[in-house]
CSV table of C-alpha atoms in Angstrom, one decimal:
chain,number,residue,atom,x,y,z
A,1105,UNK,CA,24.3,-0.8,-25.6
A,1106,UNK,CA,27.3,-2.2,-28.0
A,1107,UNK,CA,26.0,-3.9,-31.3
A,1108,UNK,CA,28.2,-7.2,-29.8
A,1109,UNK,CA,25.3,-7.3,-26.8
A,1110,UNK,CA,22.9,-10.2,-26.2
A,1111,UNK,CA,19.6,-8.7,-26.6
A,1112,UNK,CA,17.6,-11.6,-27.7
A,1113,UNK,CA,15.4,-10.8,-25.1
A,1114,UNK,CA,14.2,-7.8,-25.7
A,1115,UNK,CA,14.2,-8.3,-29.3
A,1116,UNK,CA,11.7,-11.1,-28.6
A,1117,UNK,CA,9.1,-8.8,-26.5
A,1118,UNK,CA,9.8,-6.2,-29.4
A,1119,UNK,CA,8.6,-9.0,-32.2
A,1120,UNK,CA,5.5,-9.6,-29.9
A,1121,UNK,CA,4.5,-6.3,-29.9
A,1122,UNK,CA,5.4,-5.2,-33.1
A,1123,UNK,CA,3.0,-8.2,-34.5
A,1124,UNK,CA,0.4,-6.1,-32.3
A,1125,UNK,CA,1.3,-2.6,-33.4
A,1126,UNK,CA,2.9,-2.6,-36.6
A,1127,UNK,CA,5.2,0.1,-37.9
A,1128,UNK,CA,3.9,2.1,-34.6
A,1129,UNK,CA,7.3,3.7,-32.7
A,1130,UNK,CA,6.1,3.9,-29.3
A,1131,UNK,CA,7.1,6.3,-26.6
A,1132,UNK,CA,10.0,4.8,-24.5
A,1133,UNK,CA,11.2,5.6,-21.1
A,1134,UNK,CA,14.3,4.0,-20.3
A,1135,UNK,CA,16.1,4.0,-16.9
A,1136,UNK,CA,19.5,6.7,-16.5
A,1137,UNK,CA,20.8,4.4,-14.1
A,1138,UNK,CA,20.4,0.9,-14.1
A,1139,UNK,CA,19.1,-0.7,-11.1
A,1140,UNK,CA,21.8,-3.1,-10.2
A,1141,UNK,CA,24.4,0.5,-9.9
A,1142,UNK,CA,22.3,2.3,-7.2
A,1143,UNK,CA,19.7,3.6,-9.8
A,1144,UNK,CA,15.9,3.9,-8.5
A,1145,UNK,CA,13.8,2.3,-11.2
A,1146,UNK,CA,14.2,-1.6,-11.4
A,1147,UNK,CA,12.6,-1.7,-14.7
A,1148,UNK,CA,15.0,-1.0,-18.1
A,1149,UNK,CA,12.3,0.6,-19.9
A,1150,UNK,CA,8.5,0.9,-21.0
A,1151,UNK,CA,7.1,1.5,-23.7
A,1152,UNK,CA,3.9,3.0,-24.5
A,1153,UNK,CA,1.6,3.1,-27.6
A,1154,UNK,CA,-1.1,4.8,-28.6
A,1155,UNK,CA,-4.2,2.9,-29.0
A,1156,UNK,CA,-7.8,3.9,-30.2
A,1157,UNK,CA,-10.2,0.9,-29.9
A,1158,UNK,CA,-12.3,0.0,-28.5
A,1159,UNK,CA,-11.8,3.5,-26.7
A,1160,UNK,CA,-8.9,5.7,-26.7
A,1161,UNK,CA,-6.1,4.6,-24.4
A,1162,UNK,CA,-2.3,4.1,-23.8
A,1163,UNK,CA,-1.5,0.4,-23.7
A,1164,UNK,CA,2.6,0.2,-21.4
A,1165,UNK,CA,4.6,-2.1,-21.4
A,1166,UNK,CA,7.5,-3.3,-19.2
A,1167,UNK,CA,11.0,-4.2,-20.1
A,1168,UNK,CA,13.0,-5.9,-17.4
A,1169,UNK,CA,10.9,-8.3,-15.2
A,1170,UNK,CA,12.0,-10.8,-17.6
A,1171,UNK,CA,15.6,-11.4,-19.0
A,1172,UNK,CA,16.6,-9.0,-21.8
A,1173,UNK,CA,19.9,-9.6,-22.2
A,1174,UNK,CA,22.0,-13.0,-21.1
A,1175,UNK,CA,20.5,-15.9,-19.5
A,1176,UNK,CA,21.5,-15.2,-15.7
A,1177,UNK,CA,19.0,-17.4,-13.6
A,1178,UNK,CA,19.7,-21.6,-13.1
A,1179,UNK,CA,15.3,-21.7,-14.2
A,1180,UNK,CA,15.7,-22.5,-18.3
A,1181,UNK,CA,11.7,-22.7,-18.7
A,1182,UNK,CA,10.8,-19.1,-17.5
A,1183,UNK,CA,12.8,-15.8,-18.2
A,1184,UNK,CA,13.7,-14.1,-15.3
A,1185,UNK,CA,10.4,-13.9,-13.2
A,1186,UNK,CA,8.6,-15.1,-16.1
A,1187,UNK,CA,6.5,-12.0,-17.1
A,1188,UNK,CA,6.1,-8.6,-18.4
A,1189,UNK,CA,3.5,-6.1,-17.0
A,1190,UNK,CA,1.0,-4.6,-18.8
A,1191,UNK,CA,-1.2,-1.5,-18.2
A,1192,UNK,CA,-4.1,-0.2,-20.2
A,1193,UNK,CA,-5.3,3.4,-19.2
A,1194,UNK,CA,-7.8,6.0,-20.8
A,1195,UNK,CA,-6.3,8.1,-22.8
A,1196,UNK,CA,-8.4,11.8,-23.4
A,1197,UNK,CA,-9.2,14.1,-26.2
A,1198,UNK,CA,-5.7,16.1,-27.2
A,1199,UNK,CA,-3.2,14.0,-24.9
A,1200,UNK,CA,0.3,13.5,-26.4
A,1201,UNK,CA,2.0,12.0,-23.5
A,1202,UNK,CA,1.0,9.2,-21.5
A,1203,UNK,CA,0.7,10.3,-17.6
A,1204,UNK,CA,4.1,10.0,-15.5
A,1205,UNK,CA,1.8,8.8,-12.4
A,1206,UNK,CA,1.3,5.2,-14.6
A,1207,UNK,CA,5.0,5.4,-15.2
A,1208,UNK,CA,5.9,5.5,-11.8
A,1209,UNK,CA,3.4,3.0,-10.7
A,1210,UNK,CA,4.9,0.1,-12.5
A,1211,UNK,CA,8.0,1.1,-11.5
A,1212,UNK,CA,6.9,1.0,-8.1
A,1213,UNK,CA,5.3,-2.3,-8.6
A,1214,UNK,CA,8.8,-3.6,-10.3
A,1215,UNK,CA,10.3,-2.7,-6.7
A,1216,UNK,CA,7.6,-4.7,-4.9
A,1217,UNK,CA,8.4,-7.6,-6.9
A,1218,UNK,CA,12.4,-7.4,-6.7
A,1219,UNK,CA,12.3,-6.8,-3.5
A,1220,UNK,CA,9.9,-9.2,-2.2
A,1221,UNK,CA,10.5,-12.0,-4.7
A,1222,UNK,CA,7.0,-12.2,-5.0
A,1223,UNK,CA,5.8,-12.7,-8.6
A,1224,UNK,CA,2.4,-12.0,-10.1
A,1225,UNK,CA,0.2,-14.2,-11.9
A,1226,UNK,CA,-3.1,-13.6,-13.7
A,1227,UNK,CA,-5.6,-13.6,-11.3
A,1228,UNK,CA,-3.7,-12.3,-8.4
A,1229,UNK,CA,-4.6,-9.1,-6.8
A,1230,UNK,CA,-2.9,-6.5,-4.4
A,1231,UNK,CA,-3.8,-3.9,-2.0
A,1232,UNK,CA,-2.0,-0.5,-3.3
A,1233,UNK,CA,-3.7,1.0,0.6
A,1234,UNK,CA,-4.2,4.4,-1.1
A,1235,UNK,CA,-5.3,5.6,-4.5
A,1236,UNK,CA,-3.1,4.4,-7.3
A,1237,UNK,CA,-2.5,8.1,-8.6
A,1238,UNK,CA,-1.2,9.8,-5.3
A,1239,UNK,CA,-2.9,12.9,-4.8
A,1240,UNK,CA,-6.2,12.5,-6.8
A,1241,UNK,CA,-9.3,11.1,-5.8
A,1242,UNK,CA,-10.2,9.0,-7.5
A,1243,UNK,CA,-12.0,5.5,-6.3
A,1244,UNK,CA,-9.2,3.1,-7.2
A,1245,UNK,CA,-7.5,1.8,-4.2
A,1246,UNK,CA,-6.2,-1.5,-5.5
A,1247,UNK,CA,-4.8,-3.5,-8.6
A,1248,UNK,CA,-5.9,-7.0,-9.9
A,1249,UNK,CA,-3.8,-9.3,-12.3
A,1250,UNK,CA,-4.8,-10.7,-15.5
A,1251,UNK,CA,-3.9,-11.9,-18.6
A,1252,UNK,CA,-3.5,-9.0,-21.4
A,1253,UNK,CA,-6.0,-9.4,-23.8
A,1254,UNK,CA,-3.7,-8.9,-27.0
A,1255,UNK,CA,-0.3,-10.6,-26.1
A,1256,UNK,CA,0.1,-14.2,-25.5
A,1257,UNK,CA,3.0,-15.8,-24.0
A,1258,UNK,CA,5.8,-16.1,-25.8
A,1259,UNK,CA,9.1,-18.2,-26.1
A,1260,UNK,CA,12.5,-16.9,-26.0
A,1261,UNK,CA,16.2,-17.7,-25.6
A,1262,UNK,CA,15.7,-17.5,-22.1
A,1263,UNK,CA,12.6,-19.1,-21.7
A,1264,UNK,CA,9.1,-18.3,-21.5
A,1265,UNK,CA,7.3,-14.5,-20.7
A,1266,UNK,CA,3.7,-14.0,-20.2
A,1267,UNK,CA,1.8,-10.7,-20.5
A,1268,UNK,CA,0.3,-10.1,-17.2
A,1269,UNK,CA,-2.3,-6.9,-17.2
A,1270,UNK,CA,-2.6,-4.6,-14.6
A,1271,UNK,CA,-6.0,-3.3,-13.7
A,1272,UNK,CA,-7.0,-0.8,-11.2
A,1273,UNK,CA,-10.1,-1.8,-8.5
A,1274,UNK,CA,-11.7,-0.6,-5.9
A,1275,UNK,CA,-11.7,-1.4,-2.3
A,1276,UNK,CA,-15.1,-3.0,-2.2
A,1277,UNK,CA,-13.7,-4.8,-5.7
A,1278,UNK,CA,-10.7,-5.9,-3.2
A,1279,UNK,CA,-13.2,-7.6,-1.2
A,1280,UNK,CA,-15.2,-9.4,-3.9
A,1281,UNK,CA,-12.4,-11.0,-5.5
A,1282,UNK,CA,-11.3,-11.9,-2.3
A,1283,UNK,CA,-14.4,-13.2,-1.3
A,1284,UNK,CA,-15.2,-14.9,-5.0
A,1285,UNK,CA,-12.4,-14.6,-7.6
A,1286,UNK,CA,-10.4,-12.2,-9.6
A,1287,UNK,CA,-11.3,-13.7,-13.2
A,1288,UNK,CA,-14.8,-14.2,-12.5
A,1289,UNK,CA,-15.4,-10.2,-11.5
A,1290,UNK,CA,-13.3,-9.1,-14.3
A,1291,UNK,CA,-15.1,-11.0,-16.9
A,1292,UNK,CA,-18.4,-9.9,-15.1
A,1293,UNK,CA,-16.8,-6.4,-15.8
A,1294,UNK,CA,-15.6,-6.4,-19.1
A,1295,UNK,CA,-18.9,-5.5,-20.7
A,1296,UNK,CA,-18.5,-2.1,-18.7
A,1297,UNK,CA,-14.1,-2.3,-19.3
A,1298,UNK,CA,-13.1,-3.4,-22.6
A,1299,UNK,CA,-9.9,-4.7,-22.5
A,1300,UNK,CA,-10.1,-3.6,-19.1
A,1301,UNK,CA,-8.8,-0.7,-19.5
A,1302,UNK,CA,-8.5,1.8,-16.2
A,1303,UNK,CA,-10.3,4.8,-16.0
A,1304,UNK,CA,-9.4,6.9,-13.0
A,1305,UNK,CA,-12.7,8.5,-12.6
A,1306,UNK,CA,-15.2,5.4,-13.1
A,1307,UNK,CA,-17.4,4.5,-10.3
A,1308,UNK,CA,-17.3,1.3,-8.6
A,1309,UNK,CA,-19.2,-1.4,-11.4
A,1310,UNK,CA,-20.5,-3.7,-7.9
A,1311,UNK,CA,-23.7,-1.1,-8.1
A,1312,UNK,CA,-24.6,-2.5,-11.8
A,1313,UNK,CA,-27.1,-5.2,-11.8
A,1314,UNK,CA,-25.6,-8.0,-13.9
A,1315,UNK,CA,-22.5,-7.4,-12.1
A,1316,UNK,CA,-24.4,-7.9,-8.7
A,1317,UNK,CA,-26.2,-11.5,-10.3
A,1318,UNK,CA,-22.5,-12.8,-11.6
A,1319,UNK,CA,-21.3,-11.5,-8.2
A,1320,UNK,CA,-24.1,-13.6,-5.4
A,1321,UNK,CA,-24.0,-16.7,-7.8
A,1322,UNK,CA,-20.4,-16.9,-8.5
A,1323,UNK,CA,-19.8,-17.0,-4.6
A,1324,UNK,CA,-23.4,-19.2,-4.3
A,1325,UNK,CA,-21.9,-21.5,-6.5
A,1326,UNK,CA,-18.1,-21.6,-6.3
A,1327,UNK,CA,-17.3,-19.6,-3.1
A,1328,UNK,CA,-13.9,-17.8,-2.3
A,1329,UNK,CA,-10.9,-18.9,-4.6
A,1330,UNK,CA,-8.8,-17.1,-2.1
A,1331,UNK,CA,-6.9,-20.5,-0.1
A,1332,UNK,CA,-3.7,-17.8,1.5
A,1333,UNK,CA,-4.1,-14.4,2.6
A,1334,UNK,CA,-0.9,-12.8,3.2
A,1335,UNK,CA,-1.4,-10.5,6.6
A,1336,UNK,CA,1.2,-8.0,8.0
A,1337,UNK,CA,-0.7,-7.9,11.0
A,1338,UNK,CA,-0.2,-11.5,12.3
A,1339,UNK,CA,0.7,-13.1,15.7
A,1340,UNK,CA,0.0,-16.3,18.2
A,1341,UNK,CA,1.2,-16.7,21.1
A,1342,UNK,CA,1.0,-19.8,22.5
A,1343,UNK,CA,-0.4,-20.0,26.3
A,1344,UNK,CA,2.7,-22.2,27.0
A,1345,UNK,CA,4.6,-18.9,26.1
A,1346,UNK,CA,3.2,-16.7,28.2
A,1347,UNK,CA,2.0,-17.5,31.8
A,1348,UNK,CA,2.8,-20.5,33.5
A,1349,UNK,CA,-1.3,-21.1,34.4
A,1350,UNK,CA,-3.4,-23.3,32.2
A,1351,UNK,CA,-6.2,-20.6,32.6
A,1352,UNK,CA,-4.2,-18.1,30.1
A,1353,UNK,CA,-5.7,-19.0,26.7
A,1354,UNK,CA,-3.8,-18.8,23.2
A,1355,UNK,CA,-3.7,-15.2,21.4
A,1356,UNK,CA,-4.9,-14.5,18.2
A,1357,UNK,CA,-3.9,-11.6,17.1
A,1358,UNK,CA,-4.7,-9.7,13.5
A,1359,UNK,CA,-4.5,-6.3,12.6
A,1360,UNK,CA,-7.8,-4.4,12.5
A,1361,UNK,CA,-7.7,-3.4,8.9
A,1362,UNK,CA,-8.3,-6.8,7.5
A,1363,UNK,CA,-10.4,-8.3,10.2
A,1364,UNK,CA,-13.8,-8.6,8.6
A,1365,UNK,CA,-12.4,-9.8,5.3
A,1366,UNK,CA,-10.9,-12.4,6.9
A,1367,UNK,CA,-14.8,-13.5,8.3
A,1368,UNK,CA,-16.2,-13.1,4.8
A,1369,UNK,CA,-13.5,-14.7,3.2
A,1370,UNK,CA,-13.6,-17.4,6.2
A,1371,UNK,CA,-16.8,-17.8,5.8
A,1372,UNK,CA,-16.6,-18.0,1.9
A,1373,UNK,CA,-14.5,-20.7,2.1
A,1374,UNK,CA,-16.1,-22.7,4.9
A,1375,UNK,CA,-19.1,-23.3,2.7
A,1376,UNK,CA,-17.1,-24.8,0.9
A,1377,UNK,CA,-15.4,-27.0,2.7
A,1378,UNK,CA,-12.2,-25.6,2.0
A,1379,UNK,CA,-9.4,-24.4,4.5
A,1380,UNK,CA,-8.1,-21.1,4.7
A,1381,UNK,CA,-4.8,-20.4,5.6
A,1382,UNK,CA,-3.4,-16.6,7.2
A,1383,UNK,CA,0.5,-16.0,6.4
A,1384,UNK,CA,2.5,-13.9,8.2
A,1385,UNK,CA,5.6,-13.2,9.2
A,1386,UNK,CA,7.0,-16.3,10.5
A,1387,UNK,CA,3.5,-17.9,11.3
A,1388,UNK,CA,0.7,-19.9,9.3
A,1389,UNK,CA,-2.5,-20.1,10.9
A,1390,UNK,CA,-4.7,-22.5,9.3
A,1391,UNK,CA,-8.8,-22.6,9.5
A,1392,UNK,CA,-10.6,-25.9,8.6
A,1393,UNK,CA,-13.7,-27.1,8.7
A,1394,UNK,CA,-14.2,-30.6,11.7
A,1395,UNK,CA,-16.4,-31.8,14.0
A,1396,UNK,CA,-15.1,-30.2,17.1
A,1397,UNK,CA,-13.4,-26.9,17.3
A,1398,UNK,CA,-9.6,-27.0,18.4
A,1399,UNK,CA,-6.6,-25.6,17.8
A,1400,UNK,CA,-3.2,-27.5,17.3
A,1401,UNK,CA,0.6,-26.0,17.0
A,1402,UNK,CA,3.6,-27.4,15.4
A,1403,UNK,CA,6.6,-24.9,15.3
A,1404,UNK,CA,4.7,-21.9,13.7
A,1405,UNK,CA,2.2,-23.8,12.1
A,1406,UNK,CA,-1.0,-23.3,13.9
A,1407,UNK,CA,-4.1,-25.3,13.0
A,1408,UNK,CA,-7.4,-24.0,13.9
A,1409,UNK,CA,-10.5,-26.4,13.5
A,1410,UNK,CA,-14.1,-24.7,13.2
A,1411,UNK,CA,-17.7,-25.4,12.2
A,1412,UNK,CA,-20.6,-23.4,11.5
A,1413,UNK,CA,-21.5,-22.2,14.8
A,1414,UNK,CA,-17.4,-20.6,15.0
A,1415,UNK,CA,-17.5,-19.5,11.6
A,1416,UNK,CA,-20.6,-17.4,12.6
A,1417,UNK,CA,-19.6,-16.6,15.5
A,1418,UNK,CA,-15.9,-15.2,14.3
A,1419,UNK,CA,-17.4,-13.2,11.3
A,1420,UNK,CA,-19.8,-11.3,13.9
A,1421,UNK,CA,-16.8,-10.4,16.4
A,1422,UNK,CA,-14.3,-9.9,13.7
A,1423,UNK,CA,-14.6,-5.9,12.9
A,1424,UNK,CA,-12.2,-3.1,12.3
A,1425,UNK,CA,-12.3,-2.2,15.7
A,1426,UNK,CA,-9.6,-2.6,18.5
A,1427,UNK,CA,-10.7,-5.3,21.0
A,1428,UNK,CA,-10.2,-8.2,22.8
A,1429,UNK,CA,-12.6,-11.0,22.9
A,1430,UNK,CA,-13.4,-14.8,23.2
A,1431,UNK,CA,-16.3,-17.2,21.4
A,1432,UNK,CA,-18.0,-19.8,23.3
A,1433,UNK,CA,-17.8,-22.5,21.0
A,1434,UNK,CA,-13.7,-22.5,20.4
A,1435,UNK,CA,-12.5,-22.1,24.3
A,1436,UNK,CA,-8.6,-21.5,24.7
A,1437,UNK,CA,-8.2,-18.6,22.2
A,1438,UNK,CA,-8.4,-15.1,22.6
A,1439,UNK,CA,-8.9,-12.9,19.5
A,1440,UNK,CA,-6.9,-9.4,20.0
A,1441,UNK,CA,-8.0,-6.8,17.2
A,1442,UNK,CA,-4.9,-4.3,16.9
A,1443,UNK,CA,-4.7,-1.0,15.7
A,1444,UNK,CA,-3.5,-0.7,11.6
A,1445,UNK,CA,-1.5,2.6,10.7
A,1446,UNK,CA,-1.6,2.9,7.0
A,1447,UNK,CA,1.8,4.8,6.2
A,1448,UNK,CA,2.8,6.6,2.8
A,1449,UNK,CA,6.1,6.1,1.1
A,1450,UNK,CA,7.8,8.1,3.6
A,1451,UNK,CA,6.6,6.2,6.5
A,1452,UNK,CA,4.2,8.5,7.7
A,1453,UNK,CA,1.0,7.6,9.4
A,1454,UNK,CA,-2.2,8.9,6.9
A,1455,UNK,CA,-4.8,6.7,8.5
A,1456,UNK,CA,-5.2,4.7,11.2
A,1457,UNK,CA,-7.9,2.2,11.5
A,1458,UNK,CA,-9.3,0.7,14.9
C-alpha cells in the first residue's frame, strides 16, 4: 500500500478501536492475495486484541466488509455492506495467539456474505449445520448476530459501519430465537456471557432457571419475531402442474431437517396473529391466520390460510421424518417430508436426517 492510497476507511475503524484499546498493537492477519485477484479470503485483514475483563478473551475484528479504501458502491449512507464483524472468544491461561479456527470462521462467514449478498444485522442468526470449530466437540452448532457491546457505529468517508458481534449458540438456542427472538435470549444470557463472549466448552444456558422464565414469558408475551425463514428445502407444485385430474392435490414439500421448527415457529407466530412466510428458491409460501383454510397461487407466490385447528394439526404431523401426509381441516395439499443431507465443505454427506 503507497503513502498516495485512500485509506480513510480503514483509518476510521482504526480510530474506533484505538478509542477502545489505546496504545494496544493488536495481532493482524492480513490477506497474501486479495480477493478480487483469485485470492481465498474475502476479508483484507483482522485484527485481534487482547482483552482481560470481565474475563480473559480475544476480541477480532474485521477489515473489509465495509469500504477501506475508495468509495466504489452508488449507496453514499452505508460503506460497503455497512458493517464490520466482531467476535469475542475465551482466551486461557498462557495463550499468546488467538486460535486460527476463529480466523478462518470469519473468513468463512465473509464468503457467505459476498457470495450471497446477504448482509447481517444485529439480531440475525444463522445455522453454521456443524460445530463452529471443525473437528471439536463442542455444543455450538450455530451463530447469532448482535450489536458489539464496546463499538458504536461510526461515520466515515464512505458512509456509515456498524459493529455487528458474532456469538456462537446452540442448536436448541437456534430454535429459541427462532421461536422468540435473538435479543431477548441474549440479554436473558448475558448474566451467564458477559459481553457475550464464546466459550467453546459451555453448556447449553436453556437448562438455567431464569433463562427458562425470560424464555416461556418472552414467547407468552411477544411470540416469534421470526416473520421469513429462509429454506433450501422448498417446493409446490401446483395440481394444475402435475395431473390433469382435479383429485391430485397441491404438494408441499420441505426438507426434513427444519420441519418441526417450522410448526413451533408457525405456531409462535399464529398466536399472534402474525403471518409467516417460507423462502426458497424461487417460491414464497405464505401462512396466515382466516376464517377458512385455503390456499391461493400467484406466479410463485403461494398463500396458505390456517386457523387453530391447522396450526395444530401441522405442528403434530410436521417431524424430521420422511413422509407423506394430508390434514383434514386444509383439503387440496399434500405435505411431502424429504430427506436432508448435511454436507461438509467438500460436499460430502456427514449426516442425513429423515
Amino acid at each position: 500500500m503507497t503513502e498516495e492510497a485512500n485509506t480513510s476507511g480503514w483509518d476510521a475503524i482504526d480510530i474506533a478501536v484505538g478509542k477502545l484499546y489505546g496504545d494496544q498493537e493488536p495481532l493482524h492477519y492480513g490477506t497474501a492475495i486479495p480477493y478480487m485477484l483469485g485470492g481465498p479470503d474475502p476479508l483484507n485483514g483482522i485484527s485481534v486484541y487482547k482483552v482481560d475483563a470481565p474475563i480473559p478473551h480475544w476480541h477480532f475484528i474485521t477489515y473489509g466488509f465495509s469500504e477501506l479504501y475508495e468509495k466504489e458502491s452508488e449507496d453514499l449512507e452505508h460503506s460497503g455492506y455497512g458493517f464490520e464483524m466482531t467476535f469475542r472468544l475465551t482466551r486461557s491461561e498462557g495463550e499468546s495467539t488467538p486460535p486460527s479456527w476463529a480466523l478462518n470462521l470469519l473468513q468463512n462467514v465473509g464468503r457467505y456474505v459476498f457470495t450471497s449478498g446477504n448482509v447481517f444485522h444485529a439480531g440475525d442468526y444463522m445455522d453454521a449445520n456443524g460445530p463452529i470449530c471443525l473437528g471439536s466437540d463442542t455444543l455450538l452448532t450455530a451463530l447469532s448476530f448482535i450489536e458489539d457491546p464496546d463499538l458504536t457505529e461510526i461515520s466515515t468517508p464512505n458512509g456509515t459501519v456498524k459493529f455487528i458481534q458474532m456469538v456462537g449458540i446452540t442448536g436448541l438456542e437456534l430454535e429459541t430465537m427462532q421461536t422468540w427472538n435473538t435479543r431477548g435470549l441474549l440479554a436473558a444470557f448475558v448474566e451467564f456471557m458477559p459481553k457475550y463472549v464464546t466459550d467453546l466448552m459451555r453448556n447449553s444456558y436453556l437448562d438455567i432457571p431464569s433463562v427458562i422464565q425470560a424464555v416461556e414469558r418472552g414467547i407468552e408475551e411477544e411470540g416469534s419475531s421470526t416473520a421469513f425463514l429462509f429454506i433450501q428445502q422448498l417446493g409446490w407444485i401446483s395440481p394444475r402442474k402435475r395431473i390433469l385430474q382435479k383429485s391430485v392435490p397441491a404438494e408441499l414439500q420441505i426438507g426434513a431437517k427444519q420441519a418441526q421448527i417450522i410448526g413451533k415457529i408457525l405456531r409462535s407466530r399464529f398466536s399472534k396473529g402474525a403471518p409467516l412466510s417460507l423462502i426458497g428458491s424461487g417460491v414464497n409460501i405464505t401462512f396466515e391466520a382466516g376464517g377458512t383454510p385455503s390456499f391461493s397461487e400467484d406466479g410463485n407466490q403461494i398463500k396458505v390460510v390456517v386457523h387453530e385447528q391447522t396450526v395444530s394439526e401441522l405442528v403434530a404431523n410436521l417431524r424430521p421424518v420422511e413422509q407423506t401426509f394430508e390434514i383434514a381441516s386444509l383439503p387440496g395439499v399434500l405435505f411431502r417430508i424429504a430427506r436432508t443431507e448435511i454436507t461438509d465443505q467438500d460436499g460430502h454427506v456427514i449426516e442425513t436426517i429423515g
